[in-house]
Short mmCIF file of C-alpha atoms and ligand atoms in Angstrom, two decimals:
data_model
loop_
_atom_site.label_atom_id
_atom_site.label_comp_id
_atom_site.label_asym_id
_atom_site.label_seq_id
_atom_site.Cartn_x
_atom_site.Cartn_y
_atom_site.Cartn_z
CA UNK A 1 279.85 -233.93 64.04
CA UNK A 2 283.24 -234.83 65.58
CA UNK A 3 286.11 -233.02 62.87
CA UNK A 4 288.76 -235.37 62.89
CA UNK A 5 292.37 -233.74 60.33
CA UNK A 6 292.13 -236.32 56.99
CA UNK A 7 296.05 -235.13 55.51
CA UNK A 8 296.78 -235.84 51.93
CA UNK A 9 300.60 -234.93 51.54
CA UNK A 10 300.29 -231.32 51.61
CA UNK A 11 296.67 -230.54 52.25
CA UNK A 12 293.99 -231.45 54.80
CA UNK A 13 290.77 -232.09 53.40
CA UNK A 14 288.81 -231.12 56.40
CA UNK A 15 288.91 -228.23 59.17
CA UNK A 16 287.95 -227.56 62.55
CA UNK A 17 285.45 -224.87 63.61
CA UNK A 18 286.17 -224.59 66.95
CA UNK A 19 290.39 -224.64 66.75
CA UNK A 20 290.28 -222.02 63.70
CA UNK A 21 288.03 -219.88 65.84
CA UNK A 22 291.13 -220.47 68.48
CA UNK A 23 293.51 -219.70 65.71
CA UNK A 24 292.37 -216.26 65.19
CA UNK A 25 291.72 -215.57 68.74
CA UNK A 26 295.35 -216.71 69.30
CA UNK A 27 296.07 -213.82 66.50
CA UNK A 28 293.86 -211.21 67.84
CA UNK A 29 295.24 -211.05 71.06
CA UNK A 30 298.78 -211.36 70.16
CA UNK A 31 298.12 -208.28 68.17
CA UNK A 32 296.31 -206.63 70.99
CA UNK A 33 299.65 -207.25 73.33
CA UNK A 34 301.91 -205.38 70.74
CA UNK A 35 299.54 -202.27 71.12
CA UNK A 36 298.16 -199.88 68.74
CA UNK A 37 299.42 -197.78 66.62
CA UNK A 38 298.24 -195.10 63.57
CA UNK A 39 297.45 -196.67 60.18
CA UNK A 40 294.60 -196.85 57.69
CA UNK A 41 291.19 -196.80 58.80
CA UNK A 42 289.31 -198.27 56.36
CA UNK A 43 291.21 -201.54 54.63
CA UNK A 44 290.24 -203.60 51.82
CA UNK A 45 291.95 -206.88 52.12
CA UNK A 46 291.88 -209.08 48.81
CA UNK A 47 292.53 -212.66 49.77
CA UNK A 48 291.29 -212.12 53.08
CA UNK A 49 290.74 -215.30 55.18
CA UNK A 50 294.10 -217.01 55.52
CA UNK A 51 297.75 -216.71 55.46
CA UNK A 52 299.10 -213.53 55.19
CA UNK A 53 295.73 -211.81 54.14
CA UNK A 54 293.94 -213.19 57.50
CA UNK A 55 296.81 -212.00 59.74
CA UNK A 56 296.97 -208.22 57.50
CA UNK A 57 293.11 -207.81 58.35
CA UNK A 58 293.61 -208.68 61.98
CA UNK A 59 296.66 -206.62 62.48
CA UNK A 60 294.66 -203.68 60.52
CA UNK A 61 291.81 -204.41 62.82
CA UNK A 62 293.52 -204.48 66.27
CA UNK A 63 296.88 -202.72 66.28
CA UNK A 64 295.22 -199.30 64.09
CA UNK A 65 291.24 -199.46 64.46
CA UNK A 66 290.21 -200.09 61.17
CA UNK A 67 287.22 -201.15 59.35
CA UNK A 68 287.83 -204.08 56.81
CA UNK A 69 286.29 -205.12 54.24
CA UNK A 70 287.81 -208.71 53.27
CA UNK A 71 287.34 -210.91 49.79
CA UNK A 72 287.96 -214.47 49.88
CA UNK A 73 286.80 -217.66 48.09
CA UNK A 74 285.95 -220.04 50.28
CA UNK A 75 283.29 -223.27 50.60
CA UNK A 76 280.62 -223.52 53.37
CA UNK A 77 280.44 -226.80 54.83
CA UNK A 78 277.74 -229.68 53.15
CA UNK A 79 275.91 -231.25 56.02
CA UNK A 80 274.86 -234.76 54.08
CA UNK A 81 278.23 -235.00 52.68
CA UNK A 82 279.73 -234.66 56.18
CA UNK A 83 282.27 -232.08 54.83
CA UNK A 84 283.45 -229.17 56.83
CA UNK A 85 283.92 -225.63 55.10
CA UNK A 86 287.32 -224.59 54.42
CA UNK A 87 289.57 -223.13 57.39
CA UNK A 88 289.45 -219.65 55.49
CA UNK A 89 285.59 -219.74 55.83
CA UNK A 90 285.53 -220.13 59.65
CA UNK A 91 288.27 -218.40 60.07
CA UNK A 92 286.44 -215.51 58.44
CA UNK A 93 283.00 -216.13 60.50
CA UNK A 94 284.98 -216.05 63.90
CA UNK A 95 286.74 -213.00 62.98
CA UNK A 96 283.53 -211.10 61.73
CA UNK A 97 281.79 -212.16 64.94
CA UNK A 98 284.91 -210.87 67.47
CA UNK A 99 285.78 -208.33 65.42
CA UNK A 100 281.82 -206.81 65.80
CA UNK A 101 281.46 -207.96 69.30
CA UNK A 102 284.82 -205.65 70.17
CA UNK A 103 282.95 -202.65 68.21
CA UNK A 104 284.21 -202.83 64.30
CA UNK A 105 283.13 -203.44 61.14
CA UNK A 106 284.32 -206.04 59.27
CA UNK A 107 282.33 -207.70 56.06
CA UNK A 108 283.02 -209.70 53.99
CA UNK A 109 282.90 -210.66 49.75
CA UNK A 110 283.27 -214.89 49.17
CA UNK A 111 283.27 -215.39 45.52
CA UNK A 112 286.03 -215.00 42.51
CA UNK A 113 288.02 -211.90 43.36
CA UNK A 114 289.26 -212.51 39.42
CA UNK A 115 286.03 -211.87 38.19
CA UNK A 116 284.51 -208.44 37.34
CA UNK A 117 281.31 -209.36 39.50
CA UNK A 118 283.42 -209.92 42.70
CA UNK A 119 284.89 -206.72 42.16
CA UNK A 120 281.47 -204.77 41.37
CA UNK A 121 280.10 -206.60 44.40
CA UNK A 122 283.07 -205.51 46.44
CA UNK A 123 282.81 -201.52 44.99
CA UNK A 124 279.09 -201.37 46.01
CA UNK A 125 279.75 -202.53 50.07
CA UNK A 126 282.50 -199.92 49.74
CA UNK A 127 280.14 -197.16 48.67
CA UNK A 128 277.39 -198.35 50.67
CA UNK A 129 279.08 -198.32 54.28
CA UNK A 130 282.69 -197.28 53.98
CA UNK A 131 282.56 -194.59 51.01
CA UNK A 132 286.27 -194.88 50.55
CA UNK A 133 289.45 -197.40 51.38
CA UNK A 134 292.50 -195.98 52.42
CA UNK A 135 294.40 -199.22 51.93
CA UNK A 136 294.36 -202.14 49.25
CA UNK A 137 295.68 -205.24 50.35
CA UNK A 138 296.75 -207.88 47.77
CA UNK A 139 297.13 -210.82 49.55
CA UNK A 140 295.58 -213.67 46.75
CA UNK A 141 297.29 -217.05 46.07
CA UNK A 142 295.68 -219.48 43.68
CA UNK A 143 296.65 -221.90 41.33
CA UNK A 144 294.21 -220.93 38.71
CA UNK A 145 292.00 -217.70 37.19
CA UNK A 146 290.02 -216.67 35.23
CA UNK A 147 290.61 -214.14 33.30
CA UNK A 148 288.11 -211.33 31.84
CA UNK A 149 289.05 -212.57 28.33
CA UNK A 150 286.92 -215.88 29.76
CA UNK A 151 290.04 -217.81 29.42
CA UNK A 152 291.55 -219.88 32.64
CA UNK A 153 294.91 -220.08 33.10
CA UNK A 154 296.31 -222.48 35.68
CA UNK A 155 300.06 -221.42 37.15
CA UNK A 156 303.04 -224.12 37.51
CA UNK A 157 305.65 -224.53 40.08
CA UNK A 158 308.61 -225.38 37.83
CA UNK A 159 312.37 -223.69 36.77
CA UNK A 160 312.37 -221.51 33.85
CA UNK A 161 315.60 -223.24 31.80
CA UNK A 162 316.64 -226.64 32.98
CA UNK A 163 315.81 -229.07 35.31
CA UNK A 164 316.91 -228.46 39.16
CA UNK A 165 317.41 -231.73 41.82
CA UNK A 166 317.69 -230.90 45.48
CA UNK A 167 316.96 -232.18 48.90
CA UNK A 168 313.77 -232.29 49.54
CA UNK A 169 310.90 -233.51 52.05
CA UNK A 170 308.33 -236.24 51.58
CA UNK A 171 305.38 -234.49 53.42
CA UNK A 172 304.12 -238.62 53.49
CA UNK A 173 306.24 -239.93 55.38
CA UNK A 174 308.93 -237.08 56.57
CA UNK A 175 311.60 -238.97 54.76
CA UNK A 176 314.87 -236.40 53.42
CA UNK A 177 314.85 -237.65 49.40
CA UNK A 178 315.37 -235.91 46.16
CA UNK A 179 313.03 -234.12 44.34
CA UNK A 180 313.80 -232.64 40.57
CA UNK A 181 311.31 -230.04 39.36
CA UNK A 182 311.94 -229.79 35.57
CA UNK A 183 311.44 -226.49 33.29
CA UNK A 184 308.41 -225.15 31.96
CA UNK A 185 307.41 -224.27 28.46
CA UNK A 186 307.03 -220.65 27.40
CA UNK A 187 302.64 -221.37 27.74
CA UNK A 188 303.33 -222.82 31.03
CA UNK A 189 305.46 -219.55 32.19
CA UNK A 190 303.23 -217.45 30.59
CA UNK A 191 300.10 -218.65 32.51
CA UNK A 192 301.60 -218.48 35.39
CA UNK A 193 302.48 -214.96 35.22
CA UNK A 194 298.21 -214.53 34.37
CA UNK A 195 297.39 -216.40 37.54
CA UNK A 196 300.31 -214.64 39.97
CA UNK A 197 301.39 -211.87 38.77
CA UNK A 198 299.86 -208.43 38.70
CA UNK A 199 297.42 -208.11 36.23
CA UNK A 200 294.32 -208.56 38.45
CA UNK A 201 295.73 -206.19 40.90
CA UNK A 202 296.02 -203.39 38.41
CA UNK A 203 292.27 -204.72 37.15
CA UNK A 204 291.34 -203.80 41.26
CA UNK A 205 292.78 -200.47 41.29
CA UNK A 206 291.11 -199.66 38.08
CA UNK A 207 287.93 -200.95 38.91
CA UNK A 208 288.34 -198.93 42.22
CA UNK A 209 289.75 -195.55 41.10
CA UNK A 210 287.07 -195.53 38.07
CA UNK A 211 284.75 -195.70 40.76
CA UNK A 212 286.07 -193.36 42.81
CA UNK A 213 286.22 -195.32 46.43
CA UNK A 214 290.07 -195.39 46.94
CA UNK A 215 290.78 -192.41 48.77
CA UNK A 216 293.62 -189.60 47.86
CA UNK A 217 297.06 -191.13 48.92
CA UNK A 218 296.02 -194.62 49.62
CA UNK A 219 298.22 -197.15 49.89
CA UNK A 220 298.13 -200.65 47.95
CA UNK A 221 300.60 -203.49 49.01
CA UNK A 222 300.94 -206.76 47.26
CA UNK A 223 303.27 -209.54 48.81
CA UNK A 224 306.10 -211.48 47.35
CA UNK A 225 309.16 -213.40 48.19
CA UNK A 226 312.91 -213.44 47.45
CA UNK A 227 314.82 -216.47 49.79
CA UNK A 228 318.00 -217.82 49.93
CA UNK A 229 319.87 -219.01 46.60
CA UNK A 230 319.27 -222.31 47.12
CA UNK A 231 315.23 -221.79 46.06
CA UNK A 232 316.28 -219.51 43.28
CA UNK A 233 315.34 -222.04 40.57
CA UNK A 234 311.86 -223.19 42.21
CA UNK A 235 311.54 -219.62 43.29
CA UNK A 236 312.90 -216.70 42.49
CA UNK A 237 314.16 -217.70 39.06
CA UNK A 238 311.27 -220.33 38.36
CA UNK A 239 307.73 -219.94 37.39
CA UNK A 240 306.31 -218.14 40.46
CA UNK A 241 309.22 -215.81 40.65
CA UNK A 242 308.40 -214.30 37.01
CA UNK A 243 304.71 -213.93 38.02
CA UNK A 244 306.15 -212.00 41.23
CA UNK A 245 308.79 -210.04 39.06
CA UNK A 246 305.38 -208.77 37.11
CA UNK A 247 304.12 -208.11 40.34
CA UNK A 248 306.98 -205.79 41.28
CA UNK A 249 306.66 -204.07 37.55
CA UNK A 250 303.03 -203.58 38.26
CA UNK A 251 303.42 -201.40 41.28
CA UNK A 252 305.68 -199.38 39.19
CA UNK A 253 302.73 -199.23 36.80
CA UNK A 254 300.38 -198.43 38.95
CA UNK A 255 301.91 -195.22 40.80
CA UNK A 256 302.56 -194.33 36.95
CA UNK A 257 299.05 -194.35 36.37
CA UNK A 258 297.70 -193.40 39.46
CA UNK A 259 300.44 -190.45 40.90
CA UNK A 260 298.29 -190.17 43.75
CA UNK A 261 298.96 -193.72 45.04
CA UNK A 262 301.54 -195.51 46.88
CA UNK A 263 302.27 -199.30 45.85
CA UNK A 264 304.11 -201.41 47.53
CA UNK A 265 305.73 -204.88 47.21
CA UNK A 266 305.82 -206.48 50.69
CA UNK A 267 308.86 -209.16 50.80
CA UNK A 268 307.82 -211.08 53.35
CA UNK A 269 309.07 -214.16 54.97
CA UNK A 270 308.29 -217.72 54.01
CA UNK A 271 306.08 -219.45 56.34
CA UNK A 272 303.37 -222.55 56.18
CA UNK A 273 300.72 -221.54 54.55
CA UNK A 274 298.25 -223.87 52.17
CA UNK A 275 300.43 -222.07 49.32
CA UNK A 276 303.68 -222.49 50.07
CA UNK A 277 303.23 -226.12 51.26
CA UNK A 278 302.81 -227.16 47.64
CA UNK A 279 306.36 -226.13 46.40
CA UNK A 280 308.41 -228.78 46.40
CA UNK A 281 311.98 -228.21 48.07
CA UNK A 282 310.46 -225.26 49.66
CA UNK A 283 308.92 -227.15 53.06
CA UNK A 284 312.31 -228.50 53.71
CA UNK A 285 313.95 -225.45 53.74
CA UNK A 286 311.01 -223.68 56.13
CA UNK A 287 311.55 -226.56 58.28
CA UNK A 288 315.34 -225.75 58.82
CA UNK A 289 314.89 -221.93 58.98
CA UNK A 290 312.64 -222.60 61.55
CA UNK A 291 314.35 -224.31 63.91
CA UNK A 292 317.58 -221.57 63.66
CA UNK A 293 315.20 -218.54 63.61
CA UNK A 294 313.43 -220.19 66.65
CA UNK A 295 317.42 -221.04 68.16
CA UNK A 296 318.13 -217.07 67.75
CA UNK A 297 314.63 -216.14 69.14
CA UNK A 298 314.05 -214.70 65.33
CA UNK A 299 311.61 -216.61 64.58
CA UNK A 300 307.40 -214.88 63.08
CA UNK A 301 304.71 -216.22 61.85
CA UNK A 302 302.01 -214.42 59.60
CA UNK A 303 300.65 -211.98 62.25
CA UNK A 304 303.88 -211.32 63.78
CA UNK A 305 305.13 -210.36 60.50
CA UNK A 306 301.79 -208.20 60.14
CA UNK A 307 302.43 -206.89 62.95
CA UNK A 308 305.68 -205.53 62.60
CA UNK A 309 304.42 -204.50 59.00
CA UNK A 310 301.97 -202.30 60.24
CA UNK A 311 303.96 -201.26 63.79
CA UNK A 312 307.38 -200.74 62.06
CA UNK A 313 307.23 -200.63 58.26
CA UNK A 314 303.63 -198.59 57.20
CA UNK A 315 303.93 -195.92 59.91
CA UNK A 316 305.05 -192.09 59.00
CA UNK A 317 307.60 -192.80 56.72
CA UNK A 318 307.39 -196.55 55.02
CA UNK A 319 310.88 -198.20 55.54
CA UNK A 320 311.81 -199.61 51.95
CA UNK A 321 314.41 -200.97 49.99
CA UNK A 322 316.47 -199.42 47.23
CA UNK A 323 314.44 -201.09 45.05
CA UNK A 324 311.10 -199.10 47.18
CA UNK A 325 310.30 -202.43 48.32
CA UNK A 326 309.30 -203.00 52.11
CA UNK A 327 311.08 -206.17 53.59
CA UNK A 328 309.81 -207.81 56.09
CA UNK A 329 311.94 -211.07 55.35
CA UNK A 330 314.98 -208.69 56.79
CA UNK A 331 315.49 -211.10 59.80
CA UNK A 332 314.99 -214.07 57.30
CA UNK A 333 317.72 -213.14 54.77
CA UNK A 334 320.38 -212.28 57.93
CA UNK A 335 323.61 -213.32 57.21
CA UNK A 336 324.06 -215.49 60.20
CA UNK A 337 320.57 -216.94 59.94
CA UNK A 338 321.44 -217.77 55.84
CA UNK A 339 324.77 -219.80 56.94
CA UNK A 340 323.19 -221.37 59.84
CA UNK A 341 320.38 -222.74 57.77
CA UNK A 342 322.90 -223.95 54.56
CA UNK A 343 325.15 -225.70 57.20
CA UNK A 344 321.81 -227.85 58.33
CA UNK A 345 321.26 -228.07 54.58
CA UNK A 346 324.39 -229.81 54.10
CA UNK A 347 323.90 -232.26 56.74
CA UNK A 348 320.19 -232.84 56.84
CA UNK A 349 319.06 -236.61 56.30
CA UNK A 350 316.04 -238.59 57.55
CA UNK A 351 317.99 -239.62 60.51
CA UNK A 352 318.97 -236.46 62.08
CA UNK A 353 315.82 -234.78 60.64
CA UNK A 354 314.91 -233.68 63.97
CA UNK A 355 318.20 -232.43 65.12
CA UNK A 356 318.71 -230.32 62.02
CA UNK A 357 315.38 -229.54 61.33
CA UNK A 358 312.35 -228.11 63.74
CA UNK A 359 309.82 -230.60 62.06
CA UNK A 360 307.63 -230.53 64.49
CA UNK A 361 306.88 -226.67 64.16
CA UNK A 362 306.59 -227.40 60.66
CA UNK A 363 303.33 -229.76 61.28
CA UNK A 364 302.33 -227.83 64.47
CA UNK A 365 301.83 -225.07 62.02
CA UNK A 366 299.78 -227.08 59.23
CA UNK A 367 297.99 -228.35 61.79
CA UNK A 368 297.20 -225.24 62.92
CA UNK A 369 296.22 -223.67 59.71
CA UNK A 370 293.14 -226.44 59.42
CA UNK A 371 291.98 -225.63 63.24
CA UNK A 372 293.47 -228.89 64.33
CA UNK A 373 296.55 -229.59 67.12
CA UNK A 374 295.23 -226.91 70.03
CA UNK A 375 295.71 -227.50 73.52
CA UNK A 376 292.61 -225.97 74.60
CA UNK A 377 290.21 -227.57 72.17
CA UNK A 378 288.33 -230.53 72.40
CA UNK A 379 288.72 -232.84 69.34
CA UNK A 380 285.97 -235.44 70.98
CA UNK A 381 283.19 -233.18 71.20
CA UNK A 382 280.25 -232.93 68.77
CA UNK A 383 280.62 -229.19 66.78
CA UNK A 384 278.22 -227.66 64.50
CA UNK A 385 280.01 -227.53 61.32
P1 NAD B 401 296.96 -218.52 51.44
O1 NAD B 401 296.72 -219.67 50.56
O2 NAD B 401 297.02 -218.73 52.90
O3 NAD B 401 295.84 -217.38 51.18
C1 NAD B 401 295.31 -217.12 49.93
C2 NAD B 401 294.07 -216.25 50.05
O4 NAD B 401 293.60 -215.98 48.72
C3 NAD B 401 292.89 -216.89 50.78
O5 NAD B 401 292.23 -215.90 51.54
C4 NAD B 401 291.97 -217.35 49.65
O6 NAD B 401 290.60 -217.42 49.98
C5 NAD B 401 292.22 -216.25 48.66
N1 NAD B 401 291.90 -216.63 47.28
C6 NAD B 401 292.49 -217.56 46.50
N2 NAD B 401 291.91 -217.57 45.27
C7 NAD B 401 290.94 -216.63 45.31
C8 NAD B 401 290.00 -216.17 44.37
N3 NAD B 401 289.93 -216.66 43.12
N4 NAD B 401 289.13 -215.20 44.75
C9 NAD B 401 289.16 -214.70 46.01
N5 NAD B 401 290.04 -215.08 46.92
C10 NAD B 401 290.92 -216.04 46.58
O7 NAD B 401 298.29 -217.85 50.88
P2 NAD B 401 299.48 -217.02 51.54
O8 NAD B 401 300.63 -217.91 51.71
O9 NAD B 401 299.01 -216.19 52.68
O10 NAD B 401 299.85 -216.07 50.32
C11 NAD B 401 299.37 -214.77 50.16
C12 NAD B 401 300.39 -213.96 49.40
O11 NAD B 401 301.59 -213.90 50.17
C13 NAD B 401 300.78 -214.58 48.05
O12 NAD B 401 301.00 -213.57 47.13
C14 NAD B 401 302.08 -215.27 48.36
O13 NAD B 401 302.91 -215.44 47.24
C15 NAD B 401 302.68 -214.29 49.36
N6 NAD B 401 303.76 -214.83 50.20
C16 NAD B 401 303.63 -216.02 50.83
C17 NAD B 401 304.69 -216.52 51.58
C18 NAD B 401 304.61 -217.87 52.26
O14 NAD B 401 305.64 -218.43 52.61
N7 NAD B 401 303.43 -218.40 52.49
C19 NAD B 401 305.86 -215.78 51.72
C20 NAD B 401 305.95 -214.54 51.11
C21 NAD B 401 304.89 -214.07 50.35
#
């Protein structure tokens, strides 16, 4: 079948085999330049197969020779509907195939990562050929879950007291309009908080310490995000950012619970990812850091900031904040970067778009995330989906 990109606003409702097979090849050997160094060597990596999960189990992989087990939930491809599988799900399949032809282990769980069966499923590959994980990666985003009480709760992307109108990018058209998100109600805020915030991670780390396969000292990391005022009201102080404020309260909890265990809130930096393209306001603003972070040769995406996670931040001594949280959105939040990026705020219109904004990195990126835009990939020819 030839795998043309069908966009919808924000999301791409088809991916290419071939170009997200390139995509993690491209990620592989970028972590194979920056070397190796020591780390965890066996990794369980929840939310696994794109984004920041994809690029923690390569880094894991490549720069500190681990074994990984990653769980994802992604769709195979359906042949007589001519639909591809989602980019997570060949993304995972090429990295399980390089990953074993270059000598490790890496298996994966596709199924609800919510639900107590994923997790029992999950436990008994861990007994069964790892015995033990030395590292938990939290790495999920999803607008919805299940929860054991059989209840689903579906999260919102909306302020927390009144409504909030910025600049903001039509990902139609890549007109500069307005967009005004308006406040959520308590059940809204509350959900939310079910989907995104910590509870299922504390549900893992029971479900895993009761059964004995996270090893003495292990280390669990869950990523969030701060940014710049200007998001605070989508962000920080909307809906998502009290789900991630119970994030950062469960990794208090858990080294309560669990002495033994180090958790960790990763801040990392915002990037595209299928998640973060569905905030509104938010795209703009990755747009603009881009091009200044990419003007002061600052500029990461997902595996660099893996890389430098595992290189820099997770070796001996874990570099945290005072708040015992590691950043790795340090270059992000620079002063210099911050002012640059509000004084292309200020000015940015559809006109100049391109001036003030690196738009094209923007969609380079989406385009990348779906398999689609490489160089050295041939769109015309006929893959196996
Ligand atoms: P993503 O959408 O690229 O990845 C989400 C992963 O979760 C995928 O592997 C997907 O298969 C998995 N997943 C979703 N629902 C699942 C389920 N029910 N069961 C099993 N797996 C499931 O997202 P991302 O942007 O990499 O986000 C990962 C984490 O990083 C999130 O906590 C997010 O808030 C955080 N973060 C993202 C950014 C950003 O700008 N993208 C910045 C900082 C922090």
């Amino acid at each position: 079948m030839i795998v043309e990109p069908k966009v919808r606003g924000f999301i791409c409702t088809t991916a290419h085999p071939a170009g997200c097979r390139e995509n993690v090849k491209r990620q592989i050997k970028y972590v194979q330049n920056a070397g190796k160094t020591d780390g965890p060597k066996r990794v369980l990596v929840i939310g696994s197969s794109t984004g920041y999960g994809l690029a923690s189990r390569i880094a894991a992989t490549y720069a500190c020779d681990a074994k990984t087990i990653g769980v994802m939930f992604e769709k195979e491809a359906v042949a007589v509907k001519n639909r591809t599988a989602t980019p997570g799900w060949y993304n995972t399949k090429a990295f399980e195939e390089i990953a074993l032809t270059d000598g490790y282990y890496a298996k994966s769980v596709n199924g609800d990562a919510f639900s107590n069966d994923i997790k029992a499923e999950t436990i008994s590959l861990i007994k069964e050929d790892l015995g033990q994980v030395d590292m938990v990666i939290y790495s999920l985003a999803s607008p919805r879950r299940t929860a054991p009480d059989g209840i689903t709760y579906t999260s919102t992307l909306k302020t927390i007291d009144c409504d909030f109108t910025n600049k903001s990018l039509n990902l139609r058209n890549n007109e500069v309009g307005e967009a005004t998100i308006h406040p959520a109600n308590e059940e809204e805020i509350s959900s939310t908080i079910k989907v995104m915030g910590g509870e299922d991670w504390l549900l893992w780390i029971d479900a895993l310490k009761k059964a004995d396969v996270m090893a003495e000292h292990a280390v669990t990391i869950a990523y969030s995000y701060i940014g710049p005022e200007l998001t605070y009201p989508v962000y920080y102080n909307g809906t998502i950012g009290m789900a991630k404020k119970h994030l950062y309260d469960t990794s208090i909890a858990i080294e309560q619970k669990y002495p033994d265990t180090k958790a960790y809130i990763s801040v990392n930096k915002a990037l595209v990812t299928q998640s973060s393209a569905a905030i509104p306001i938010v795209p703009l603003y990755i747009a603009i850091m881009y091009k200044v972070m990419k003007m002061e040769n600052v500029h990461e995406g997902c595996i660099e900031q893996m890389t430098r996670m595992f290189h820099e931040k997770l070796s001996d001594n874990i570099a945290v904040d005072e708040m015992n949280r590691i950043r790795l959105d340090d270059w992000e939040m620079r002063s210099d970067i911050q002012s640059k990026i509000m004084e292309y705020w200020d000015q940015v219109n559809t006109d100049n778009l391109h001036e003030m904004a690196d738009i094209d990195g923007y969609w380079v990126d989406f385009y990348h995330m779906f398999g689609f835009k490489f160089n050295n990939v041939n769109y015309k020819a006929d893959v196996e989906v």
